[in-house]
mmCIF file of C-alpha atoms and ligand atoms in Angstrom:
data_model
loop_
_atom_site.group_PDB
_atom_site.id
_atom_site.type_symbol
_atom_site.label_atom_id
_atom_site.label_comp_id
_atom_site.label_asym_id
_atom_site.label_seq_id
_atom_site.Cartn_x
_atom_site.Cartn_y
_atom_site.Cartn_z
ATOM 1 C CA UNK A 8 20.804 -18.325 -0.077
ATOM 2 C CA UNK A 9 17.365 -19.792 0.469
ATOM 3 C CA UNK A 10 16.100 -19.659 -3.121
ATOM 4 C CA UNK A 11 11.710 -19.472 -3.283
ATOM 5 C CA UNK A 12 10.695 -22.046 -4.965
ATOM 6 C CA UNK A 13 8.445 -21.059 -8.676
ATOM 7 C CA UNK A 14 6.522 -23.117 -10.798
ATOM 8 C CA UNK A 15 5.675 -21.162 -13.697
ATOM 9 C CA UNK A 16 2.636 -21.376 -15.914
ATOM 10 C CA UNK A 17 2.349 -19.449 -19.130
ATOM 11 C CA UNK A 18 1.905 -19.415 -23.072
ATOM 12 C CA UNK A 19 5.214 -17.983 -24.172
ATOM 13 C CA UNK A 20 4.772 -15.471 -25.869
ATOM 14 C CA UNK A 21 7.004 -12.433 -26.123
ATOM 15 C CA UNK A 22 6.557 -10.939 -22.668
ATOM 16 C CA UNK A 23 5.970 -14.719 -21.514
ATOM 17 C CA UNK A 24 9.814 -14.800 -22.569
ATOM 18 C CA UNK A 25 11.341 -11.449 -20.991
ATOM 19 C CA UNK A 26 9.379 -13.582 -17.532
ATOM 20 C CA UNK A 27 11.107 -16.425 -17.894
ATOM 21 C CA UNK A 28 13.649 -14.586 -18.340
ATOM 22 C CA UNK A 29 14.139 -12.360 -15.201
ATOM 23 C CA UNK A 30 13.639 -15.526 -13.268
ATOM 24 C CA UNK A 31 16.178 -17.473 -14.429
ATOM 25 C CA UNK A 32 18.225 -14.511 -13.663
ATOM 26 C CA UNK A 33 16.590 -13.636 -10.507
ATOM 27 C CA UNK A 34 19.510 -14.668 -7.369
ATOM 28 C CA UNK A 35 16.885 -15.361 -5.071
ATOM 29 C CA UNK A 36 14.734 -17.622 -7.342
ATOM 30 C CA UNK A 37 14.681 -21.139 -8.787
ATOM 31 C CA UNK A 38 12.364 -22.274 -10.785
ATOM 32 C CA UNK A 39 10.996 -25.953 -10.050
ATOM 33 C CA UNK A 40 9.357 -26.194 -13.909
ATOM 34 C CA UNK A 41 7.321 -24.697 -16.409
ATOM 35 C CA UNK A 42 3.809 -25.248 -17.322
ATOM 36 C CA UNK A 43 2.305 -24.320 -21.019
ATOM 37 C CA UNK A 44 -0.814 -23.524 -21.829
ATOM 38 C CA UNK A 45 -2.315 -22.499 -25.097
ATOM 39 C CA UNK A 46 -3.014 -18.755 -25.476
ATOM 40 C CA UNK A 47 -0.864 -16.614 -27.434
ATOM 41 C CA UNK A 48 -0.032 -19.413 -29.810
ATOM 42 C CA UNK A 49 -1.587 -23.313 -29.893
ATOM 43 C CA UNK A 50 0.271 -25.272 -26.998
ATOM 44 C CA UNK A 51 2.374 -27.052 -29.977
ATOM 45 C CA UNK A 52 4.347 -23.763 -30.060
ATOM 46 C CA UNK A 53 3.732 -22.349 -26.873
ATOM 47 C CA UNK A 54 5.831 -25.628 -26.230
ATOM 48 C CA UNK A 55 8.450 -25.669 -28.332
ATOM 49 C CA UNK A 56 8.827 -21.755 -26.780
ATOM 50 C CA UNK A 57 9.282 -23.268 -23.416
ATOM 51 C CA UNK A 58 11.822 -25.603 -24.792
ATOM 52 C CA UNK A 59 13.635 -23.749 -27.026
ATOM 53 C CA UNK A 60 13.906 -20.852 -24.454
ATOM 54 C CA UNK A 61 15.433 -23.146 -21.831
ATOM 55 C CA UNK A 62 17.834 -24.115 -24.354
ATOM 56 C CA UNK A 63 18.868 -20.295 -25.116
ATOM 57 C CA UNK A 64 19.626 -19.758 -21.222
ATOM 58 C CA UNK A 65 21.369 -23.225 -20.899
ATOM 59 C CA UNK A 66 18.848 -24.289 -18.427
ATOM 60 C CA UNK A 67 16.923 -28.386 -18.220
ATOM 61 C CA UNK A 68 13.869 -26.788 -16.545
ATOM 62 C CA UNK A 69 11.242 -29.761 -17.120
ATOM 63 C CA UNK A 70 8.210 -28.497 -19.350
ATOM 64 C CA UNK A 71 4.930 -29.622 -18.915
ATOM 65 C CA UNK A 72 2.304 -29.604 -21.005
ATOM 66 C CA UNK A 73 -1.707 -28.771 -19.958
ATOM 67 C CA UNK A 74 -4.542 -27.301 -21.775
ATOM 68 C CA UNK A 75 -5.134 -27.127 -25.537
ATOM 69 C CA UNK A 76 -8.118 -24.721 -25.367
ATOM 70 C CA UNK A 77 -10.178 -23.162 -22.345
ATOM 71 C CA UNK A 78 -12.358 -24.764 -20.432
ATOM 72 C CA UNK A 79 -15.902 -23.972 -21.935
ATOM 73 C CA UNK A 80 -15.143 -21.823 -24.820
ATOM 74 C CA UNK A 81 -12.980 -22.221 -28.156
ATOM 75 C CA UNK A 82 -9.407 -21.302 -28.300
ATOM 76 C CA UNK A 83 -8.346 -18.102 -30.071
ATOM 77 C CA UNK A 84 -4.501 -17.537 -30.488
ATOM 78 C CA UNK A 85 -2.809 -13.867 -29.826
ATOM 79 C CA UNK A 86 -0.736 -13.639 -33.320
ATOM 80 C CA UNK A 87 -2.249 -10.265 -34.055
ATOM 81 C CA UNK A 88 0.644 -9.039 -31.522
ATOM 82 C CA UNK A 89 2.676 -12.208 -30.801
ATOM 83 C CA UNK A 90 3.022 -13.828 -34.654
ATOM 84 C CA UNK A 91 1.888 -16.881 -35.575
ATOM 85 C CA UNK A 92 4.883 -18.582 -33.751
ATOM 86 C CA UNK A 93 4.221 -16.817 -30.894
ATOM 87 C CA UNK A 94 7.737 -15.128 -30.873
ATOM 88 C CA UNK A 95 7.026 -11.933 -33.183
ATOM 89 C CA UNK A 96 9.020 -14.327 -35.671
ATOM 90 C CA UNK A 97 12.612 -14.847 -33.913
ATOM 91 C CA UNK A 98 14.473 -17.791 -34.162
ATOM 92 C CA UNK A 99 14.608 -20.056 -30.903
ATOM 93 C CA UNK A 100 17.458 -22.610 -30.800
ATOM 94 C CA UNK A 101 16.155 -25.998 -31.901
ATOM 95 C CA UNK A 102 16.691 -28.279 -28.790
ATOM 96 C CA UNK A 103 16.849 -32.295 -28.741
ATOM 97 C CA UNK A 104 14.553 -32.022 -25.482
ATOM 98 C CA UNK A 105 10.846 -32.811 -25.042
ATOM 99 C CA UNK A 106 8.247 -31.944 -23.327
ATOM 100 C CA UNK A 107 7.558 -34.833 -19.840
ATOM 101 C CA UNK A 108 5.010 -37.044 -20.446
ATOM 102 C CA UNK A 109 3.002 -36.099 -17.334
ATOM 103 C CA UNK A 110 0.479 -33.557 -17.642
ATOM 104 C CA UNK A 111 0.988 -30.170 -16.131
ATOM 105 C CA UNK A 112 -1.632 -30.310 -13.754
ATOM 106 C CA UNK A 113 -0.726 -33.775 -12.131
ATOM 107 C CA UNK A 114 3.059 -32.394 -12.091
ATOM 108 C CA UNK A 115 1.990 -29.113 -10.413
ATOM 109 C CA UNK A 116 0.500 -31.024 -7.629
ATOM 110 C CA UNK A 117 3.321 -33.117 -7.157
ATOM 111 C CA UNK A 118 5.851 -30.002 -6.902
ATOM 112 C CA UNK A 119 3.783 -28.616 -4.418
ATOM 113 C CA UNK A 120 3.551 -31.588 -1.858
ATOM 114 C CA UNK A 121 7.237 -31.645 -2.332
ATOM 115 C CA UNK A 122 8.042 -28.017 -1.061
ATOM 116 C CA UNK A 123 5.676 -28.529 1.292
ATOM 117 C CA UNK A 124 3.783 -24.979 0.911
ATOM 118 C CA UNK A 125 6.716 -22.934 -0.178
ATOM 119 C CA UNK A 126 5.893 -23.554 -3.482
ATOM 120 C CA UNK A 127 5.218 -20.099 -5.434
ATOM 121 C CA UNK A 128 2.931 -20.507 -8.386
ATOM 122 C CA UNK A 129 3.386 -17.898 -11.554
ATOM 123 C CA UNK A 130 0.760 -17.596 -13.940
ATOM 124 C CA UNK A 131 1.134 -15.687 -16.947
ATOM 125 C CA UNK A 132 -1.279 -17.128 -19.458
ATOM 126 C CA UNK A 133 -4.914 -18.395 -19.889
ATOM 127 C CA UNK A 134 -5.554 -19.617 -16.021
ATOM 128 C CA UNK A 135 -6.672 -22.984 -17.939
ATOM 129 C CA UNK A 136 -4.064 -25.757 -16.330
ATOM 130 C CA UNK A 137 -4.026 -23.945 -12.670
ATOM 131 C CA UNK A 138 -7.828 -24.495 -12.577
ATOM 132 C CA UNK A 139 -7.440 -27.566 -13.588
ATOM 133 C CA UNK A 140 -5.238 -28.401 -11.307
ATOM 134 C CA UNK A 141 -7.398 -26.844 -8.271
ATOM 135 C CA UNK A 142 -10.605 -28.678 -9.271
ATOM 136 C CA UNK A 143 -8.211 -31.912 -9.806
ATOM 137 C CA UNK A 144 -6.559 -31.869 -6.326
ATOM 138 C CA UNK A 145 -8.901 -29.352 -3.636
ATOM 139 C CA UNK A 146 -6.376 -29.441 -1.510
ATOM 140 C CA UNK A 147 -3.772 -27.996 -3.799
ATOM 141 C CA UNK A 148 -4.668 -24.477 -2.914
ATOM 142 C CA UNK A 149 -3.634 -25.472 0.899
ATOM 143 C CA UNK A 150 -0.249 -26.643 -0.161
ATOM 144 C CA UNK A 151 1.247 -23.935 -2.071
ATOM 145 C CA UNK A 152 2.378 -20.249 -0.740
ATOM 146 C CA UNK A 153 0.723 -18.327 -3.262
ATOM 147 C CA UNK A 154 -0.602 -18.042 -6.849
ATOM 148 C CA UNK A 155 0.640 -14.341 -8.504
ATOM 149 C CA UNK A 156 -0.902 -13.821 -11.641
ATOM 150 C CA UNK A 157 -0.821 -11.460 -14.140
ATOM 151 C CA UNK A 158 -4.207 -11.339 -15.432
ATOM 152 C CA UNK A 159 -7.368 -8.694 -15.016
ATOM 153 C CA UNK A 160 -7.896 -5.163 -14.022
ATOM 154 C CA UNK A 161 -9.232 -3.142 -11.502
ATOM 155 C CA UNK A 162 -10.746 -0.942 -13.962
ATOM 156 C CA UNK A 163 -10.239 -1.538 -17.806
ATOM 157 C CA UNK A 164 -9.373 -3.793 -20.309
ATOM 158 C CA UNK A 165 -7.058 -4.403 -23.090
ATOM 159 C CA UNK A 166 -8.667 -7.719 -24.821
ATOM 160 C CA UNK A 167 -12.193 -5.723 -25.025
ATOM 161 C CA UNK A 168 -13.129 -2.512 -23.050
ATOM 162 C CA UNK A 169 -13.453 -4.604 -19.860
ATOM 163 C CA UNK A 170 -11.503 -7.555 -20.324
ATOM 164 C CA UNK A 171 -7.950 -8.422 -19.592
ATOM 165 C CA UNK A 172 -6.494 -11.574 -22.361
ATOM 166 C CA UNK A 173 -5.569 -13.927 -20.076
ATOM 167 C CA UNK A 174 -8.996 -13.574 -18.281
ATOM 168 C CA UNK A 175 -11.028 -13.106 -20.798
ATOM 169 C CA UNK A 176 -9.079 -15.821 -22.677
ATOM 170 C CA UNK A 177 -10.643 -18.628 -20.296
ATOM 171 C CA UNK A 178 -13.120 -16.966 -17.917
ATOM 172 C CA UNK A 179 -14.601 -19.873 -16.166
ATOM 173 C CA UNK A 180 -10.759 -21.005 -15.133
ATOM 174 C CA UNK A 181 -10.134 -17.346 -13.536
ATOM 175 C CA UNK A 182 -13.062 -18.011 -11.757
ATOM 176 C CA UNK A 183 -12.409 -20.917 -10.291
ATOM 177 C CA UNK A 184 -8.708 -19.804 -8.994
ATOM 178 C CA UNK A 185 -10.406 -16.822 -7.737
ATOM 179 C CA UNK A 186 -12.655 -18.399 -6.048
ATOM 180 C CA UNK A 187 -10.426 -21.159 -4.514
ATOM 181 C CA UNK A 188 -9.586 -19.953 -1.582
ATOM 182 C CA UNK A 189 -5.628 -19.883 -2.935
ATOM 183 C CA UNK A 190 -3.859 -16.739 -1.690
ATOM 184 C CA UNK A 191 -3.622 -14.780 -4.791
ATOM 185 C CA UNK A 192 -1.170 -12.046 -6.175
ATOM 186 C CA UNK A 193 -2.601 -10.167 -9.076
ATOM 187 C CA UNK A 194 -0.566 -8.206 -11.164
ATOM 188 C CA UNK A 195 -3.493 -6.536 -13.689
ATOM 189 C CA UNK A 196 -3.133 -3.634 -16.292
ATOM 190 C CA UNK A 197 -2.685 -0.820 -13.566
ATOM 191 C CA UNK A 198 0.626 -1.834 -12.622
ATOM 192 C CA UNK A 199 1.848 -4.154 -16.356
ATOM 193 C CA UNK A 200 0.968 -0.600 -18.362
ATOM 194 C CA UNK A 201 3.345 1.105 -15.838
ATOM 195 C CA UNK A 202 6.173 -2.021 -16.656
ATOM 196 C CA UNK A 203 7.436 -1.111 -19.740
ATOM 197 C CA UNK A 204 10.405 -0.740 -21.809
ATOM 198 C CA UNK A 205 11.273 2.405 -24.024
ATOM 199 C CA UNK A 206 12.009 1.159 -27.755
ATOM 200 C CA UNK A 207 15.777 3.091 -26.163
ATOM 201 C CA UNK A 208 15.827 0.698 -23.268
ATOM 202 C CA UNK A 209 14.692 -2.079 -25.146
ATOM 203 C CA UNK A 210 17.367 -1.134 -27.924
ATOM 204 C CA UNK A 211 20.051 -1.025 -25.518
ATOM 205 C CA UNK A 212 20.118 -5.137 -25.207
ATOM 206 C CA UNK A 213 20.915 -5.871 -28.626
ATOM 207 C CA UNK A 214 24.753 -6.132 -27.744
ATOM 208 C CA UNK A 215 24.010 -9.204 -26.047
ATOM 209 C CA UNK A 216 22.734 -12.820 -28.022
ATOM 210 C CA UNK A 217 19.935 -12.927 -25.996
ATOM 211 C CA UNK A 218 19.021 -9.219 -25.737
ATOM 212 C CA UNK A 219 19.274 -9.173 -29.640
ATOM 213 C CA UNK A 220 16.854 -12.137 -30.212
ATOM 214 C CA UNK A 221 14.463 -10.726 -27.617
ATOM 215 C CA UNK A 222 14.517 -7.036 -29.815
ATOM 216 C CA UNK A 223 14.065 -8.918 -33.077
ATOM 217 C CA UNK A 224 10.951 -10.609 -30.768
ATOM 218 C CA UNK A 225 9.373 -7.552 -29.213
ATOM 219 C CA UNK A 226 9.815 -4.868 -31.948
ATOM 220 C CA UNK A 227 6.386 -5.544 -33.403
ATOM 221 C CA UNK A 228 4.574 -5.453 -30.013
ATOM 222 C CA UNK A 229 6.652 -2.407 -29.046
ATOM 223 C CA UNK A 230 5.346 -0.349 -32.614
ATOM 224 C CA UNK A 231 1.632 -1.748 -31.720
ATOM 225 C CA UNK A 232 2.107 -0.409 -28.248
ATOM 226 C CA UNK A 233 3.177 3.125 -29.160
ATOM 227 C CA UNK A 234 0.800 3.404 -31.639
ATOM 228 C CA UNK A 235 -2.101 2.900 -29.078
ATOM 229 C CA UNK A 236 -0.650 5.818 -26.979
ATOM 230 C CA UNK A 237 1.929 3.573 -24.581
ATOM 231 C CA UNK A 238 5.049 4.905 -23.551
ATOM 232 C CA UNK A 239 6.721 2.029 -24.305
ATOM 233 C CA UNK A 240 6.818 -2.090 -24.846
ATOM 234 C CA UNK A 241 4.686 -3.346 -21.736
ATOM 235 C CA UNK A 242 6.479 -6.175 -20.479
ATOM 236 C CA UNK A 243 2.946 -7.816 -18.816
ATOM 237 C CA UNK A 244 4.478 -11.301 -17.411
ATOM 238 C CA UNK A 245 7.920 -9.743 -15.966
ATOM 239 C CA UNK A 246 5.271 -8.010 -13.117
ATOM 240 C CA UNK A 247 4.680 -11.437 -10.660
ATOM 241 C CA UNK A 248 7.776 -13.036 -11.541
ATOM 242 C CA UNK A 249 9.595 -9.846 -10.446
ATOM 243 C CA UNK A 250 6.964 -9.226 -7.540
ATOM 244 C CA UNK A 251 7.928 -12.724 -5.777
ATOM 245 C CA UNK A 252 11.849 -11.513 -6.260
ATOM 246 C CA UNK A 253 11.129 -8.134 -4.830
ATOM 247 C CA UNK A 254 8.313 -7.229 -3.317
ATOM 248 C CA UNK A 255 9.716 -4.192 -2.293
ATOM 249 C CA UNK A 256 9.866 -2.785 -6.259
ATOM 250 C CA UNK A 257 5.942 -2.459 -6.244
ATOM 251 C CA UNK A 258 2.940 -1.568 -3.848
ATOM 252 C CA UNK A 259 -0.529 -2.594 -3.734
ATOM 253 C CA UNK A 260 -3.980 -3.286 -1.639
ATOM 254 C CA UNK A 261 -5.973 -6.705 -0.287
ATOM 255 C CA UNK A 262 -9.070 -6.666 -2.273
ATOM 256 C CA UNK A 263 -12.062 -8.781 -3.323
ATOM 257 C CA UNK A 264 -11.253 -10.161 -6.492
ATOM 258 C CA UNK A 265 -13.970 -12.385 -8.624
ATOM 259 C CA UNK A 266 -15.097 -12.551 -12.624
ATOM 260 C CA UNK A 267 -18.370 -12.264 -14.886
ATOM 261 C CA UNK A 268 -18.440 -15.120 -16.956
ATOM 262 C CA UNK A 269 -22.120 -14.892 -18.026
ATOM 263 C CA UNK A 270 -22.164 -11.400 -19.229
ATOM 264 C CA UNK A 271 -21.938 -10.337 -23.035
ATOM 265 C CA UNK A 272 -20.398 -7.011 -22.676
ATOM 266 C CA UNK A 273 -18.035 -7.764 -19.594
ATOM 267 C CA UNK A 274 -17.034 -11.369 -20.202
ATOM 268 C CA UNK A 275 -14.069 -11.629 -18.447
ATOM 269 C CA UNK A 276 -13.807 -8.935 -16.427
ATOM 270 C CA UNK A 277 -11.887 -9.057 -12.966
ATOM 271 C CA UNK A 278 -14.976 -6.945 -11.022
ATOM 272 C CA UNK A 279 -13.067 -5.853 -7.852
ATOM 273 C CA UNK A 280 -14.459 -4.037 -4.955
ATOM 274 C CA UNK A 281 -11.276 -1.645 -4.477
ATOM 275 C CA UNK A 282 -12.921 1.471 -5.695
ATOM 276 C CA UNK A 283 -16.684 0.515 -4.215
ATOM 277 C CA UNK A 284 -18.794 1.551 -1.386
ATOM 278 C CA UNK A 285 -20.455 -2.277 -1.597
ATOM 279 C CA UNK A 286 -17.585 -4.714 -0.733
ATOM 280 C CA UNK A 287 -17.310 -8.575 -1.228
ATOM 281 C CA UNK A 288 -17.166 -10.847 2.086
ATOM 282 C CA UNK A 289 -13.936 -11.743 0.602
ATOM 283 C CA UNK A 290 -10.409 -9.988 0.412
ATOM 284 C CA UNK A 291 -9.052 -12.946 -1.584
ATOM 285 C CA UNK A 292 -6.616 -11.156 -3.592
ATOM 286 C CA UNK A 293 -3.661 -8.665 -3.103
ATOM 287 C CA UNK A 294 -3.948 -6.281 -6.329
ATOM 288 C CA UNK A 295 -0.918 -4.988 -7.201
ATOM 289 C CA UNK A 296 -1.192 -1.539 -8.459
ATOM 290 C CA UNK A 297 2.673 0.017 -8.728
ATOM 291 C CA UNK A 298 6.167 -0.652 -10.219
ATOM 292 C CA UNK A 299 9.235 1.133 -9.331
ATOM 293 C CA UNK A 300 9.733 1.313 -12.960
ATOM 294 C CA UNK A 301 13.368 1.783 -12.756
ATOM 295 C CA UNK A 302 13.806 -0.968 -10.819
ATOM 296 C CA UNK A 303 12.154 -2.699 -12.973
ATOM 297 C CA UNK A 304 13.675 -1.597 -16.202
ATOM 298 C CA UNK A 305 17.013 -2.512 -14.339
ATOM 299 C CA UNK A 306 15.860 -6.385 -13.873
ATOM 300 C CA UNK A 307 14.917 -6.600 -17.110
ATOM 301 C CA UNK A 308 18.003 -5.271 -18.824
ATOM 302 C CA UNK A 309 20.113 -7.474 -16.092
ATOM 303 C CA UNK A 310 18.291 -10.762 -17.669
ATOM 304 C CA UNK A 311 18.723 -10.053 -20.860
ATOM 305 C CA UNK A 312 22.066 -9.072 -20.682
ATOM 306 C CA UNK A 313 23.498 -11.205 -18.426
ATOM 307 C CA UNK A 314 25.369 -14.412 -19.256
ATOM 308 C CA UNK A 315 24.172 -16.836 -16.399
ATOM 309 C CA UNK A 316 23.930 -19.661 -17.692
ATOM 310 C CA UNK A 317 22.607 -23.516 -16.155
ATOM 311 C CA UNK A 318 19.693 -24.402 -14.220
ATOM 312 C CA UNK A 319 20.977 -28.058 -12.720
ATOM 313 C CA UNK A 320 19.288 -27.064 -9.246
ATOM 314 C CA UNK A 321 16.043 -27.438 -10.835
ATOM 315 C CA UNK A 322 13.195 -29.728 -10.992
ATOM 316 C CA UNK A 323 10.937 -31.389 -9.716
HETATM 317 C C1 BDR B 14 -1.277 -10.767 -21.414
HETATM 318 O O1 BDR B 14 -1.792 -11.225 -22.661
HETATM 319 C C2 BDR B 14 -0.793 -11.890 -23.382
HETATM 320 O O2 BDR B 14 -0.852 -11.524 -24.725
HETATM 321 C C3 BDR B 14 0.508 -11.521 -22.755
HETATM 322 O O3 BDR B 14 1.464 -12.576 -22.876
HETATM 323 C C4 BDR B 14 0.144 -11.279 -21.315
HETATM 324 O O4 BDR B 14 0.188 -12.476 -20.584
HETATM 325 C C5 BDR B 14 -1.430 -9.266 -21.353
HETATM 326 O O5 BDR B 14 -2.789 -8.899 -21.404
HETATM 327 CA CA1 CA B 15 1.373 -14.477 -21.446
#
């Protein structure tokens, strides 16, 4: 099978984790490296995550490290949902592996003049490193298929009323990935809310190794969640990783896409012209709006259940 090629970019994180996840899993996948950021937790941990996760799945995915902090603004970490190790406080295996030594941008760039435009590009954190990347190397955004993010909203927020927290996290880096001229999947609140996990479905993996660490993970996210009126544990960063496997599992609309990043009040937020009589010049982004839910509560139980192990067709 002709596997897509992903690189993916993210501050695991809980529901960084359940991504990673579903695309180990994922048949039609294969995932070139991942990128860490700093976001939920400082990139020390979000780090050791990356590592310690390819270690649970038995897979030598190279980890690169980018961006400490944002671009203009100070870094604040996510424990309030994610704990202070930025895995709700379960235990990783240690692994003797490191992080490369190049950075993640330079290694991005790299992977993408190697699959010569195939390359699919998750992000799932801060957009920090991807617009880092972009600004390093302008014709990056020519050279890989497509950037799917989750990130933003069409019309709320969860970080402050507006806001997304990946967005608002590092607004000037959205910006600049918006505005690259990249062909961009976003995957905001509208459809991630509708992603989710029953505390039944998310109980029902704890027969497995991996299903059990990712309960003993997620159970404090999944109480927050309910208590602010969700039906369940929304499983954000599955959405783009699970969109490039199967498109057909979601539907959307080609919309202009750009962010405030001067703004008090709406700092952060993805203003799209879906809903407006005034459009931008611009469709620059397909928004992603629906799940098949079951189907997605399927892929998600399959990746945390299932025993696939390896990863040697990998890298860069
Ligand atoms: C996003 O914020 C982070 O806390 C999650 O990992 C996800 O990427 C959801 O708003
Ligand atoms: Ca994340």
């Amino acid at each position: 099978m002709n596997k897509l090629p992903i690189w993916i970019d993210g501050d695991p994180g809980v529901d960084d984790a359940a991504a990673i996840m579903v695309a180990h899993d994922a048949e039609n996948l294969q995932v070139v490296a991942i990128s860490v950021v700093a976001g939920n937790a400082p990139l020390e941990m979000t780090t050791k995550n990356a590592l310690g996760l390819c270690e649970m799945l038995g897979a030598d995915y190279p980890v690169y490290r980018g961006a400490g902090k944002p671009l203009m603004r100070p870094y604040e970490d996510g424990a309030e949902f994610h704990g202070a190790d930025g895995m709700g406080g379960a235990t990783l295996p240690e692994t003797k592996r490191t992080a490369e030594s190049e950075a993640a941008w330079d290694a991005l760039y790299e992977a993408a003049k190697k699959y010569e435009g195939k390359l699919e590009v998750v992000s799932m954190g801060p957009l920090t490193n991807i617009a880092t990347a972009l600004t390093k190397y302008p014709d990056l955004k020519d050279r890989i298929h497509r950037i799917a993010i989750m990130g933003g909203s069409v019309t709320r927020g969860n970080r402050t009323p507006c806001a997304e927290y990946n967005i608002f996290a590092d607004p000037e880096a959205a910006q600049i990935v918006f505005r690259s001229g990249a062909s961009i999947v976003m995957c905001g609140l509208e459809v991630t809310e509708k992603a989710y996990l029953t505390a039944e479905e998310l109980k029902s993996v704890r027969t497995s190794a991996k299903g059990e660490f990712y309960y003993q993970a997620s159970k404090h996210i999944l109480e927050k969640n309910l208590e602010a009126g969700h039906p369940g544990f929304c499983i954000h960063d599955v959405c783009p990783v699970l969109y490039l496997s199967d498109e057909s599992l979601f539907g959307g609309e080609q919309a202009g896409v750009f962010v405030e990043t001067q703004a008090e009040l709406t700092l952060g937020k993805t203003v799209c012209d879906l809903y407006s009589d005034k459009q931008f010049d611009v469709k620059n982004t397909f928004v992603v709006l629906d799940v098949d839910r079951e189907g997605f509560v399927r892929a998600v139980q399959h990746a945390l259940l299932d025993e696939k192990t390896g990863g040697s067709e990998n890298g860069v």
